[in-house]
Tab-separated table of C-alpha atoms in Angstrom:
chain	number	residue	atom	x	y	z
A	1	MET	CA	-7.907	22.593	101.196
A	2	SER	CA	-6.719	26.127	101.846
A	3	LEU	CA	-4.952	25.276	105.077
A	4	THR	CA	-1.756	23.303	105.572
A	5	VAL	CA	-0.684	22.207	109.035
A	6	HIS	CA	2.779	21.265	110.230
A	7	HIS	CA	3.481	20.045	113.765
A	8	ASP	CA	7.089	20.419	114.856
A	9	SER	CA	7.300	17.918	117.704
A	10	GLU	CA	10.875	18.912	118.585
A	11	ASN	CA	9.832	22.515	119.340
A	12	ASP	CA	6.215	21.586	120.162
A	13	SER	CA	4.868	24.167	117.727
A	14	LEU	CA	2.033	24.031	115.233
A	15	THR	CA	2.301	26.053	112.016
A	16	LEU	CA	-0.894	26.886	110.144
A	17	GLN	CA	-0.206	27.929	106.545
A	18	LEU	CA	-3.362	29.625	105.285
A	19	GLY	CA	-4.400	29.845	101.665
A	20	GLU	CA	-5.646	32.829	99.717
A	21	ARG	CA	-8.874	33.234	101.684
A	22	PHE	CA	-9.064	33.219	105.469
A	23	ASP	CA	-12.801	33.158	105.978
A	24	PHE	CA	-15.659	30.934	107.075
A	25	SER	CA	-14.884	28.466	104.288
A	26	VAL	CA	-11.831	27.252	106.265
A	27	HIS	CA	-13.601	27.171	109.632
A	28	ARG	CA	-13.926	23.369	109.823
A	29	ASP	CA	-10.321	22.755	108.712
A	30	PHE	CA	-9.008	25.430	111.087
A	31	HIS	CA	-11.005	24.006	113.977
A	32	ASP	CA	-9.888	20.439	113.286
A	33	ALA	CA	-6.240	21.470	112.889
A	34	CYS	CA	-5.749	23.515	116.016
A	35	LEU	CA	-8.773	23.209	118.268
A	36	GLY	CA	-9.384	19.490	117.903
A	37	ALA	CA	-8.238	17.168	120.642
A	38	GLN	CA	-5.574	15.391	118.568
A	39	VAL	CA	-2.764	17.991	118.789
A	40	ARG	CA	-2.147	20.636	121.423
A	41	ALA	CA	1.051	22.611	121.007
A	42	ARG	CA	3.095	24.911	123.227
A	43	SER	CA	3.229	27.557	120.495
A	44	TYR	CA	1.377	28.388	117.306
A	45	ILE	CA	2.441	30.160	114.126
A	46	VAL	CA	-0.237	31.444	111.763
A	47	ASP	CA	1.423	32.067	108.396
A	48	MET	CA	-0.597	34.487	106.290
A	49	SER	CA	1.841	34.934	103.412
A	50	ASP	CA	-0.738	33.712	100.851
A	51	VAL	CA	-3.803	35.405	102.377
A	52	THR	CA	-5.343	38.115	100.217
A	53	SER	CA	-8.748	38.349	101.928
A	54	MET	CA	-10.039	37.828	105.426
A	55	ASP	CA	-13.464	38.243	107.013
A	56	SER	CA	-14.751	38.648	110.562
A	57	SER	CA	-15.018	34.886	111.065
A	58	ALA	CA	-11.231	34.721	110.666
A	59	LEU	CA	-10.869	37.086	113.610
A	60	GLY	CA	-13.213	34.863	115.579
A	61	MET	CA	-11.169	31.772	114.720
A	62	LEU	CA	-8.006	33.492	115.947
A	63	LEU	CA	-9.731	34.381	119.221
A	64	LEU	CA	-10.807	30.752	119.653
A	65	LEU	CA	-7.238	29.647	119.017
A	66	ARG	CA	-5.991	32.122	121.619
A	67	GLU	CA	-8.469	30.832	124.178
A	68	HIS	CA	-7.567	27.225	123.379
A	69	ALA	CA	-3.851	27.997	123.709
A	70	GLY	CA	-4.167	29.588	127.150
A	71	SER	CA	-5.407	33.168	126.610
A	72	ASP	CA	-2.854	35.589	128.078
A	73	LYS	CA	-0.307	32.779	128.372
A	74	ALA	CA	-0.765	31.810	124.724
A	75	GLU	CA	2.253	31.869	122.466
A	76	ILE	CA	0.761	32.692	119.063
A	77	ARG	CA	2.597	34.504	116.293
A	78	ILE	CA	0.902	35.822	113.176
A	79	VAL	CA	3.534	36.066	110.467
A	80	ASN	CA	3.785	37.376	106.904
A	81	ALA	CA	0.518	39.325	106.931
A	82	GLY	CA	0.326	42.022	104.267
A	83	SER	CA	-0.084	45.677	105.200
A	84	GLU	CA	-3.866	45.666	104.689
A	85	LEU	CA	-4.289	42.626	106.940
A	86	ARG	CA	-1.926	44.094	109.538
A	87	ASN	CA	-3.997	47.269	109.528
A	88	THR	CA	-7.167	45.237	110.102
A	89	PHE	CA	-5.486	43.508	113.055
A	90	LYS	CA	-4.452	46.852	114.523
A	91	VAL	CA	-7.906	48.410	114.101
A	92	ALA	CA	-9.455	45.358	115.797
A	93	GLY	CA	-6.913	45.544	118.641
A	94	PHE	CA	-5.387	42.178	117.730
A	95	ASP	CA	-1.912	43.663	117.858
A	96	LYS	CA	-2.386	43.664	121.649
A	97	LEU	CA	-3.536	40.025	121.748
A	98	PHE	CA	-1.122	38.430	119.261
A	99	VAL	CA	2.488	38.864	118.240
A	100	LEU	CA	2.517	40.234	114.675
A	101	HIS	CA	5.636	39.613	112.584
């Protein structure tokens, strides 16, 4: 699996550690990890330190996560994205929807 999930119950946060590819191949795992009914967190961290490629379905998954987490009230941080991925987020306007670290 190219997605590892850690739920920090003390801080009520869910960390999603993505693998090399953030694309449609991880859709089911991503959905089950953060959009499924079993765990709903106050905050989310999407760690992209290992991601080397991303497609448009990844952007869609992030939008679904944002909606699930409360839209404008959502506390979602995208961390460790490389410069190319950060540029993609900025071009798509995601820097206005998510906190990029």
